[in-house]
């Protein structure tokens, strides 16, 4: 049965926001005071640390149809070689 594994590691970093320039911009945009903005505005960035993944699949090493095909091919090869050998022996006996 396939299983899904999701592991999240957290990393925390902080900085005092807003800067003077962005504080003025946010004051105008939200019509709030600088104190309100500094106490109530949060910038949250969520991102993947790595964008790679690994897929593991199980497959049959040898299918039954392939096994039968290989056995049939070997039998045909040996049968053909045996018939040729017998015919060569008859040809040799006939020549001698």
PDB file of N, CA and C in Angstrom:
ATOM      1  N   UNK A   1       0.849  -1.188   0.000  1.00  0.00           N
ATOM      2  CA  UNK A   1       0.000   0.000   0.000  1.00  0.00           C
ATOM      3  C   UNK A   1       0.886   1.241   0.000  1.00  0.00           C
ATOM      4  N   UNK A   2       0.533   2.201  -0.812  1.00  0.00           N
ATOM      5  CA  UNK A   2       1.349   3.425  -0.843  1.00  0.00           C
ATOM      6  C   UNK A   2       1.159   4.235   0.438  1.00  0.00           C
ATOM      7  N   UNK A   3       2.201   4.891   0.838  1.00  0.00           N
ATOM      8  CA  UNK A   3       2.109   5.729   2.030  1.00  0.00           C
ATOM      9  C   UNK A   3       2.594   7.133   1.697  1.00  0.00           C
ATOM     10  N   UNK A   4       2.001   8.088   2.306  1.00  0.00           N
ATOM     11  CA  UNK A   4       2.393   9.482   2.125  1.00  0.00           C
ATOM     12  C   UNK A   4       3.021   9.980   3.407  1.00  0.00           C
ATOM     13  N   UNK A   5       4.152  10.615   3.266  1.00  0.00           N
ATOM     14  CA  UNK A   5       4.846  11.164   4.421  1.00  0.00           C
ATOM     15  C   UNK A   5       5.055  12.642   4.175  1.00  0.00           C
ATOM     16  N   UNK A   6       4.567  13.448   5.083  1.00  0.00           N
ATOM     17  CA  UNK A   6       4.770  14.892   5.000  1.00  0.00           C
ATOM     18  C   UNK A   6       5.420  15.344   6.289  1.00  0.00           C
ATOM     19  N   UNK A   7       6.564  15.952   6.157  1.00  0.00           N
ATOM     20  CA  UNK A   7       7.305  16.411   7.325  1.00  0.00           C
ATOM     21  C   UNK A   7       7.544  17.910   7.164  1.00  0.00           C
ATOM     22  N   UNK A   8       7.153  18.661   8.151  1.00  0.00           N
ATOM     23  CA  UNK A   8       7.335  20.105   8.124  1.00  0.00           C
ATOM     24  C   UNK A   8       8.288  20.515   9.239  1.00  0.00           C
ATOM     25  N   UNK A   9       9.370  21.119   8.872  1.00  0.00           N
ATOM     26  CA  UNK A   9      10.291  21.680   9.856  1.00  0.00           C
ATOM     27  C   UNK A   9      10.073  23.180   9.884  1.00  0.00           C
ATOM     28  N   UNK A  10      10.094  23.752  11.056  1.00  0.00           N
ATOM     29  CA  UNK A  10       9.838  25.184  11.141  1.00  0.00           C
ATOM     30  C   UNK A  10      11.146  25.938  11.318  1.00  0.00           C
ATOM     31  N   UNK A  11      11.144  27.099  10.768  1.00  0.00           N
ATOM     32  CA  UNK A  11      12.271  28.004  10.950  1.00  0.00           C
ATOM     33  C   UNK A  11      11.679  29.375  11.204  1.00  0.00           C
ATOM     34  N   UNK A  12      12.112  29.984  12.259  1.00  0.00           N
ATOM     35  CA  UNK A  12      11.533  31.248  12.678  1.00  0.00           C
ATOM     36  C   UNK A  12      12.578  32.349  12.575  1.00  0.00           C
ATOM     37  N   UNK A  13      12.183  33.433  11.961  1.00  0.00           N
ATOM     38  CA  UNK A  13      13.040  34.625  11.966  1.00  0.00           C
ATOM     39  C   UNK A  13      12.120  35.830  12.131  1.00  0.00           C
ATOM     40  N   UNK A  14      12.616  36.838  12.795  1.00  0.00           N
ATOM     41  CA  UNK A  14      11.777  38.004  13.064  1.00  0.00           C
ATOM     42  C   UNK A  14      12.537  39.277  12.742  1.00  0.00           C
ATOM     43  N   UNK A  15      11.765  40.265  12.391  1.00  0.00           N
ATOM     44  CA  UNK A  15      12.303  41.593  12.149  1.00  0.00           C
ATOM     45  C   UNK A  15      11.219  42.594  12.547  1.00  0.00           C
ATOM     46  N   UNK A  16      11.617  43.722  13.015  1.00  0.00           N
ATOM     47  CA  UNK A  16      10.631  44.738  13.412  1.00  0.00           C
ATOM     48  C   UNK A  16      10.083  45.404  12.156  1.00  0.00           C
ATOM     49  N   UNK A  17       8.790  45.345  12.032  1.00  0.00           N
ATOM     50  CA  UNK A  17       8.149  46.006  10.903  1.00  0.00           C
ATOM     51  C   UNK A  17       7.164  47.015  11.445  1.00  0.00           C
ATOM     52  N   UNK A  18       6.761  47.958  10.770  1.00  0.00           N
ATOM     53  CA  UNK A  18       7.228  48.321   9.432  1.00  0.00           C
ATOM     54  C   UNK A  18       8.398  49.307   9.509  1.00  0.00           C
ATOM     55  N   UNK A  19       9.067  49.458   8.395  1.00  0.00           N
ATOM     56  CA  UNK A  19      10.085  50.509   8.313  1.00  0.00           C
ATOM     57  C   UNK A  19       9.352  51.844   8.189  1.00  0.00           C
ATOM     58  N   UNK A  20      10.071  52.932   8.300  1.00  0.00           N
ATOM     59  CA  UNK A  20       9.418  54.256   8.238  1.00  0.00           C
ATOM     60  C   UNK A  20       8.679  54.445   6.916  1.00  0.00           C
ATOM     61  N   UNK A  21       9.332  54.032   5.819  1.00  0.00           N
ATOM     62  CA  UNK A  21       8.702  54.211   4.499  1.00  0.00           C
ATOM     63  C   UNK A  21       7.451  53.361   4.369  1.00  0.00           C
ATOM     64  N   UNK A  22       7.563  52.100   4.754  1.00  0.00           N
ATOM     65  CA  UNK A  22       6.394  51.239   4.615  1.00  0.00           C
ATOM     66  C   UNK A  22       5.306  51.597   5.625  1.00  0.00           C
ATOM     67  N   UNK A  23       5.681  52.148   6.772  1.00  0.00           N
ATOM     68  CA  UNK A  23       4.683  52.567   7.759  1.00  0.00           C
ATOM     69  C   UNK A  23       3.803  53.667   7.186  1.00  0.00           C
ATOM     70  N   UNK A  24       4.409  54.619   6.506  1.00  0.00           N
ATOM     71  CA  UNK A  24       3.612  55.702   5.901  1.00  0.00           C
ATOM     72  C   UNK A  24       2.696  55.158   4.814  1.00  0.00           C
ATOM     73  N   UNK A  25       3.225  54.230   4.017  1.00  0.00           N
ATOM     74  CA  UNK A  25       2.413  53.627   2.959  1.00  0.00           C
ATOM     75  C   UNK A  25       1.225  52.881   3.562  1.00  0.00           C
ATOM     76  N   UNK A  26       1.474  52.076   4.605  1.00  0.00           N
ATOM     77  CA  UNK A  26       0.405  51.295   5.228  1.00  0.00           C
ATOM     78  C   UNK A  26      -0.595  52.179   5.963  1.00  0.00           C
ATOM     79  N   UNK A  27      -0.121  53.286   6.540  1.00  0.00           N
ATOM     80  CA  UNK A  27      -1.042  54.235   7.187  1.00  0.00           C
ATOM     81  C   UNK A  27      -2.059  54.742   6.179  1.00  0.00           C
ATOM     82  N   UNK A  28      -1.572  55.095   5.003  1.00  0.00           N
ATOM     83  CA  UNK A  28      -2.481  55.611   3.972  1.00  0.00           C
ATOM     84  C   UNK A  28      -3.379  54.505   3.431  1.00  0.00           C
ATOM     85  N   UNK A  29      -2.801  53.335   3.213  1.00  0.00           N
ATOM     86  CA  UNK A  29      -3.562  52.248   2.604  1.00  0.00           C
ATOM     87  C   UNK A  29      -4.693  51.759   3.511  1.00  0.00           C
ATOM     88  N   UNK A  30      -4.408  51.543   4.798  1.00  0.00           N
ATOM     89  CA  UNK A  30      -5.407  50.990   5.712  1.00  0.00           C
ATOM     90  C   UNK A  30      -6.082  52.041   6.582  1.00  0.00           C
ATOM     91  N   UNK A  31      -5.644  53.268   6.480  1.00  0.00           N
ATOM     92  CA  UNK A  31      -6.206  54.362   7.265  1.00  0.00           C
ATOM     93  C   UNK A  31      -6.126  54.054   8.766  1.00  0.00           C
ATOM     94  N   UNK A  32      -4.948  53.593   9.196  1.00  0.00           N
ATOM     95  CA  UNK A  32      -4.705  53.262  10.602  1.00  0.00           C
ATOM     96  C   UNK A  32      -3.439  53.978  11.057  1.00  0.00           C
ATOM     97  N   UNK A  33      -3.258  54.061  12.362  1.00  0.00           N
ATOM     98  CA  UNK A  33      -2.076  54.745  12.904  1.00  0.00           C
ATOM     99  C   UNK A  33      -0.843  53.841  12.810  1.00  0.00           C
ATOM    100  N   UNK A  34       0.330  54.476  12.932  1.00  0.00           N
ATOM    101  CA  UNK A  34       1.580  53.717  12.866  1.00  0.00           C
ATOM    102  C   UNK A  34       1.674  52.736  14.034  1.00  0.00           C
ATOM    103  N   UNK A  35       1.196  53.153  15.196  1.00  0.00           N
ATOM    104  CA  UNK A  35       1.212  52.276  16.366  1.00  0.00           C
ATOM    105  C   UNK A  35       0.330  51.052  16.133  1.00  0.00           C
ATOM    106  N   UNK A  36      -0.871  51.272  15.591  1.00  0.00           N
ATOM    107  CA  UNK A  36      -1.782  50.162  15.296  1.00  0.00           C
ATOM    108  C   UNK A  36      -1.135  49.203  14.298  1.00  0.00           C
ATOM    109  N   UNK A  37      -0.522  49.760  13.270  1.00  0.00           N
ATOM    110  CA  UNK A  37       0.111  48.934  12.237  1.00  0.00           C
ATOM    111  C   UNK A  37       1.254  48.120  12.830  1.00  0.00           C
ATOM    112  N   UNK A  38       2.110  48.734  13.634  1.00  0.00           N
ATOM    113  CA  UNK A  38       3.257  48.007  14.194  1.00  0.00           C
ATOM    114  C   UNK A  38       2.822  46.920  15.174  1.00  0.00           C
ATOM    115  N   UNK A  39       1.668  47.077  15.798  1.00  0.00           N
ATOM    116  CA  UNK A  39       1.197  46.080  16.756  1.00  0.00           C
ATOM    117  C   UNK A  39       0.311  45.005  16.123  1.00  0.00           C
ATOM    118  N   UNK A  40      -0.243  45.266  14.946  1.00  0.00           N
ATOM    119  CA  UNK A  40      -1.248  44.362  14.387  1.00  0.00           C
ATOM    120  C   UNK A  40      -0.953  43.831  12.986  1.00  0.00           C
ATOM    121  N   UNK A  41       0.080  44.306  12.353  1.00  0.00           N
ATOM    122  CA  UNK A  41       0.382  43.837  10.994  1.00  0.00           C
ATOM    123  C   UNK A  41       1.445  42.749  11.073  1.00  0.00           C
ATOM    124  N   UNK A  42       1.224  41.699  10.332  1.00  0.00           N
ATOM    125  CA  UNK A  42       2.142  40.567  10.310  1.00  0.00           C
ATOM    126  C   UNK A  42       2.476  40.237   8.865  1.00  0.00           C
ATOM    127  N   UNK A  43       3.726  40.000   8.595  1.00  0.00           N
ATOM    128  CA  UNK A  43       4.144  39.510   7.284  1.00  0.00           C
ATOM    129  C   UNK A  43       4.534  38.055   7.476  1.00  0.00           C
ATOM    130  N   UNK A  44       3.855  37.184   6.773  1.00  0.00           N
ATOM    131  CA  UNK A  44       4.093  35.753   6.919  1.00  0.00           C
ATOM    132  C   UNK A  44       4.495  35.189   5.570  1.00  0.00           C
ATOM    133  N   UNK A  45       5.694  34.633   5.494  1.00  0.00           N
ATOM    134  CA  UNK A  45       6.177  33.990   4.272  1.00  0.00           C
ATOM    135  C   UNK A  45       6.288  32.499   4.539  1.00  0.00           C
ATOM    136  N   UNK A  46       5.581  31.731   3.744  1.00  0.00           N
ATOM    137  CA  UNK A  46       5.661  30.278   3.829  1.00  0.00           C
ATOM    138  C   UNK A  46       6.221  29.795   2.503  1.00  0.00           C
ATOM    139  N   UNK A  47       7.258  28.974   2.570  1.00  0.00           N
ATOM    140  CA  UNK A  47       7.870  28.488   1.338  1.00  0.00           C
ATOM    141  C   UNK A  47       8.462  27.114   1.574  1.00  0.00           C
ATOM    142  N   UNK A  48       8.702  26.409   0.467  1.00  0.00           N
ATOM    143  CA  UNK A  48       9.332  25.099   0.526  1.00  0.00           C
ATOM    144  C   UNK A  48      10.834  25.276   0.618  1.00  0.00           C
ATOM    145  N   UNK A  49      11.451  24.527   1.512  1.00  0.00           N
ATOM    146  CA  UNK A  49      12.905  24.594   1.639  1.00  0.00           C
ATOM    147  C   UNK A  49      13.567  23.943   0.424  1.00  0.00           C
ATOM    148  N   UNK A  50      12.976  22.862  -0.058  1.00  0.00           N
ATOM    149  CA  UNK A  50      13.516  22.174  -1.232  1.00  0.00           C
ATOM    150  C   UNK A  50      12.348  21.791  -2.132  1.00  0.00           C
ATOM    151  N   UNK A  51      12.551  21.860  -3.427  1.00  0.00           N
ATOM    152  CA  UNK A  51      11.479  21.569  -4.376  1.00  0.00           C
ATOM    153  C   UNK A  51      11.692  20.222  -5.064  1.00  0.00           C
ATOM    154  N   UNK A  52      12.304  19.280  -4.392  1.00  0.00           N
ATOM    155  CA  UNK A  52      12.496  17.967  -4.987  1.00  0.00           C
ATOM    156  C   UNK A  52      11.690  16.929  -4.214  1.00  0.00           C
ATOM    157  N   UNK A  53      11.433  15.822  -4.864  1.00  0.00           N
ATOM    158  CA  UNK A  53      10.710  14.743  -4.205  1.00  0.00           C
ATOM    159  C   UNK A  53      11.233  13.415  -4.736  1.00  0.00           C
ATOM    160  N   UNK A  54      10.942  12.359  -4.034  1.00  0.00           N
ATOM    161  CA  UNK A  54      11.426  11.030  -4.391  1.00  0.00           C
ATOM    162  C   UNK A  54      10.233  10.100  -4.497  1.00  0.00           C
ATOM    163  N   UNK A  55      10.165   9.364  -5.589  1.00  0.00           N
ATOM    164  CA  UNK A  55       9.098   8.398  -5.796  1.00  0.00           C
ATOM    165  C   UNK A  55       9.706   7.002  -5.824  1.00  0.00           C
ATOM    166  N   UNK A  56       9.161   6.108  -5.034  1.00  0.00           N
ATOM    167  CA  UNK A  56       9.634   4.727  -4.999  1.00  0.00           C
ATOM    168  C   UNK A  56       8.495   3.844  -5.492  1.00  0.00           C
ATOM    169  N   UNK A  57       8.764   3.061  -6.535  1.00  0.00           N
ATOM    170  CA  UNK A  57       7.757   2.172  -7.104  1.00  0.00           C
ATOM    171  C   UNK A  57       8.271   0.741  -7.072  1.00  0.00           C
ATOM    172  N   UNK A  58       7.359  -0.197  -6.903  1.00  0.00           N
ATOM    173  CA  UNK A  58       7.708  -1.607  -6.966  1.00  0.00           C
ATOM    174  C   UNK A  58       7.130  -2.187  -8.244  1.00  0.00           C
ATOM    175  N   UNK A  59       7.959  -2.949  -8.950  1.00  0.00           N
ATOM    176  CA  UNK A  59       7.515  -3.614 -10.170  1.00  0.00           C
ATOM    177  C   UNK A  59       7.966  -5.064 -10.112  1.00  0.00           C
ATOM    178  N   UNK A  60       7.234  -5.920 -10.800  1.00  0.00           N
ATOM    179  CA  UNK A  60       7.624  -7.317 -10.865  1.00  0.00           C
ATOM    180  C   UNK A  60       8.941  -7.415 -11.617  1.00  0.00           C
ATOM    181  N   UNK A  61       9.818  -8.260 -11.123  1.00  0.00           N
ATOM    182  CA  UNK A  61      11.116  -8.419 -11.768  1.00  0.00           C
ATOM    183  C   UNK A  61      10.965  -9.136 -13.107  1.00  0.00           C
ATOM    184  N   UNK A  62      10.054 -10.092 -13.186  1.00  0.00           N
ATOM    185  CA  UNK A  62       9.912 -10.896 -14.394  1.00  0.00           C
ATOM    186  C   UNK A  62       8.453 -11.295 -14.533  1.00  0.00           C
ATOM    187  N   UNK A  63       7.822 -10.910 -15.604  1.00  0.00           N
ATOM    188  CA  UNK A  63       6.418 -11.243 -15.832  1.00  0.00           C
ATOM    189  C   UNK A  63       6.294 -12.693 -16.297  1.00  0.00           C
ATOM    190  N   UNK A  64       5.140 -13.296 -16.051  1.00  0.00           N
ATOM    191  CA  UNK A  64       4.899 -14.684 -16.451  1.00  0.00           C
ATOM    192  C   UNK A  64       4.954 -14.810 -17.969  1.00  0.00           C
ATOM    193  N   UNK A  65       4.390 -13.853 -18.690  1.00  0.00           N
ATOM    194  CA  UNK A  65       4.398 -13.902 -20.153  1.00  0.00           C
ATOM    195  C   UNK A  65       5.826 -13.856 -20.693  1.00  0.00           C
ATOM    196  N   UNK A  66       6.670 -13.057 -20.090  1.00  0.00           N
ATOM    197  CA  UNK A  66       8.067 -12.980 -20.530  1.00  0.00           C
ATOM    198  C   UNK A  66       8.783 -14.297 -20.242  1.00  0.00           C
ATOM    199  N   UNK A  67       8.488 -14.902 -19.095  1.00  0.00           N
ATOM    200  CA  UNK A  67       9.094 -16.188 -18.749  1.00  0.00           C
ATOM    201  C   UNK A  67       8.698 -17.257 -19.763  1.00  0.00           C
ATOM    202  N   UNK A  68       7.411 -17.349 -20.083  1.00  0.00           N
ATOM    203  CA  UNK A  68       6.950 -18.341 -21.055  1.00  0.00           C
ATOM    204  C   UNK A  68       7.536 -18.072 -22.432  1.00  0.00           C
ATOM    205  N   UNK A  69       7.646 -16.814 -22.808  1.00  0.00           N
ATOM    206  CA  UNK A  69       8.248 -16.470 -24.094  1.00  0.00           C
ATOM    207  C   UNK A  69       9.708 -16.870 -24.158  1.00  0.00           C
ATOM    208  N   UNK A  70      10.431 -16.651 -23.082  1.00  0.00           N
ATOM    209  CA  UNK A  70      11.846 -17.034 -23.052  1.00  0.00           C
ATOM    210  C   UNK A  70      12.012 -18.552 -23.078  1.00  0.00           C
ATOM    211  N   UNK A  71      11.168 -19.259 -22.338  1.00  0.00           N
ATOM    212  CA  UNK A  71      11.237 -20.729 -22.342  1.00  0.00           C
ATOM    213  C   UNK A  71      10.913 -21.260 -23.734  1.00  0.00           C
ATOM    214  N   UNK A  72       9.873 -20.714 -24.349  1.00  0.00           N
ATOM    215  CA  UNK A  72       9.506 -21.142 -25.698  1.00  0.00           C
ATOM    216  C   UNK A  72      10.607 -20.850 -26.707  1.00  0.00           C
ATOM    217  N   UNK A  73      11.242 -19.707 -26.577  1.00  0.00           N
ATOM    218  CA  UNK A  73      12.341 -19.367 -27.481  1.00  0.00           C
ATOM    219  C   UNK A  73      13.512 -20.312 -27.320  1.00  0.00           C
ATOM    220  N   UNK A  74      13.853 -20.649 -26.083  1.00  0.00           N
ATOM    221  CA  UNK A  74      14.955 -21.588 -25.832  1.00  0.00           C
ATOM    222  C   UNK A  74      14.606 -22.984 -26.348  1.00  0.00           C
ATOM    223  N   UNK A  75      13.351 -23.392 -26.134  1.00  0.00           N
ATOM    224  CA  UNK A  75      12.939 -24.713 -26.627  1.00  0.00           C
ATOM    225  C   UNK A  75      13.011 -24.763 -28.144  1.00  0.00           C
ATOM    226  N   UNK A  76      12.575 -23.705 -28.794  1.00  0.00           N
ATOM    227  CA  UNK A  76      12.654 -23.657 -30.254  1.00  0.00           C
ATOM    228  C   UNK A  76      14.086 -23.701 -30.747  1.00  0.00           C
ATOM    229  N   UNK A  77      14.969 -22.990 -30.073  1.00  0.00           N
ATOM    230  CA  UNK A  77      16.380 -22.984 -30.453  1.00  0.00           C
ATOM    231  C   UNK A  77      16.992 -24.375 -30.304  1.00  0.00           C
ATOM    232  N   UNK A  78      16.754 -25.021 -29.165  1.00  0.00           N
ATOM    233  CA  UNK A  78      17.329 -26.348 -28.942  1.00  0.00           C
ATOM    234  C   UNK A  78      16.698 -27.405 -29.852  1.00  0.00           C
ATOM    235  N   UNK A  79      15.395 -27.304 -30.084  1.00  0.00           N
ATOM    236  CA  UNK A  79      14.734 -28.254 -30.972  1.00  0.00           C
ATOM    237  C   UNK A  79      15.260 -28.106 -32.392  1.00  0.00           C
ATOM    238  N   UNK A  80      15.400 -26.856 -32.827  1.00  0.00           N
ATOM    239  CA  UNK A  80      15.951 -26.618 -34.166  1.00  0.00           C
ATOM    240  C   UNK A  80      17.375 -27.115 -34.278  1.00  0.00           C
ATOM    241  N   UNK A  81      18.186 -26.883 -33.262  1.00  0.00           N
ATOM    242  CA  UNK A  81      19.572 -27.363 -33.284  1.00  0.00           C
ATOM    243  C   UNK A  81      19.607 -28.887 -33.275  1.00  0.00           C
ATOM    244  N   UNK A  82      18.707 -29.519 -32.525  1.00  0.00           N
ATOM    245  CA  UNK A  82      18.665 -30.985 -32.467  1.00  0.00           C
ATOM    246  C   UNK A  82      18.275 -31.567 -33.811  1.00  0.00           C
ATOM    247  N   UNK A  83      17.284 -30.996 -34.443  1.00  0.00           N
ATOM    248  CA  UNK A  83      16.850 -31.488 -35.756  1.00  0.00           C
ATOM    249  C   UNK A  83      17.969 -31.314 -36.775  1.00  0.00           C
ATOM    250  N   UNK A  84      18.645 -30.174 -36.751  1.00  0.00           N
ATOM    251  CA  UNK A  84      19.763 -29.968 -37.678  1.00  0.00           C
ATOM    252  C   UNK A  84      20.884 -30.969 -37.418  1.00  0.00           C
ATOM    253  N   UNK A  85      21.141 -31.255 -36.161  1.00  0.00           N
ATOM    254  CA  UNK A  85      22.188 -32.226 -35.823  1.00  0.00           C
ATOM    255  C   UNK A  85      21.824 -33.610 -36.343  1.00  0.00           C
ATOM    256  N   UNK A  86      20.581 -34.023 -36.160  1.00  0.00           N
ATOM    257  CA  UNK A  86      20.132 -35.331 -36.656  1.00  0.00           C
ATOM    258  C   UNK A  86      20.236 -35.379 -38.173  1.00  0.00           C
ATOM    259  N   UNK A  87      19.811 -34.310 -38.858  1.00  0.00           N
ATOM    260  CA  UNK A  87      19.903 -34.275 -40.320  1.00  0.00           C
ATOM    261  C   UNK A  87      21.354 -34.305 -40.783  1.00  0.00           C
ATOM    262  N   UNK A  88      22.236 -33.641 -40.064  1.00  0.00           N
ATOM    263  CA  UNK A  88      23.658 -33.674 -40.410  1.00  0.00           C
ATOM    264  C   UNK A  88      24.215 -35.090 -40.240  1.00  0.00           C
ATOM    265  N   UNK A  89      23.778 -35.789 -39.182  1.00  0.00           N
ATOM    266  CA  UNK A  89      24.220 -37.175 -38.997  1.00  0.00           C
ATOM    267  C   UNK A  89      23.738 -38.072 -40.137  1.00  0.00           C
ATOM    268  N   UNK A  90      22.456 -37.922 -40.538  1.00  0.00           N
ATOM    269  CA  UNK A  90      21.939 -38.695 -41.679  1.00  0.00           C
ATOM    270  C   UNK A  90      22.714 -38.374 -42.945  1.00  0.00           C
ATOM    271  N   UNK A  91      23.023 -37.098 -43.153  1.00  0.00           N
ATOM    272  CA  UNK A  91      23.782 -36.684 -44.339  1.00  0.00           C
ATOM    273  C   UNK A  91      25.181 -37.295 -44.308  1.00  0.00           C
ATOM    274  N   UNK A  92      25.810 -37.331 -43.146  1.00  0.00           N
ATOM    275  CA  UNK A  92      27.159 -37.899 -43.012  1.00  0.00           C
ATOM    276  C   UNK A  92      27.129 -39.406 -43.289  1.00  0.00           C
ATOM    277  N   UNK A  93      26.115 -40.092 -42.714  1.00  0.00           N
ATOM    278  CA  UNK A  93      25.991 -41.538 -42.932  1.00  0.00           C
ATOM    279  C   UNK A  93      25.718 -41.822 -44.402  1.00  0.00           C
ATOM    280  N   UNK A  94      24.889 -41.023 -45.042  1.00  0.00           N
ATOM    281  CA  UNK A  94      24.548 -41.203 -46.450  1.00  0.00           C
ATOM    282  C   UNK A  94      25.778 -40.990 -47.328  1.00  0.00           C
ATOM    283  N   UNK A  95      26.616 -40.021 -46.990  1.00  0.00           N
ATOM    284  CA  UNK A  95      27.813 -39.714 -47.765  1.00  0.00           C
ATOM    285  C   UNK A  95      28.857 -40.817 -47.611  1.00  0.00           C
ATOM    286  N   UNK A  96      28.964 -41.423 -46.457  1.00  0.00           N
ATOM    287  CA  UNK A  96      30.006 -42.431 -46.198  1.00  0.00           C
ATOM    288  C   UNK A  96      29.531 -43.755 -46.655  1.00  0.00           C
TER     289      UNK A  96
END
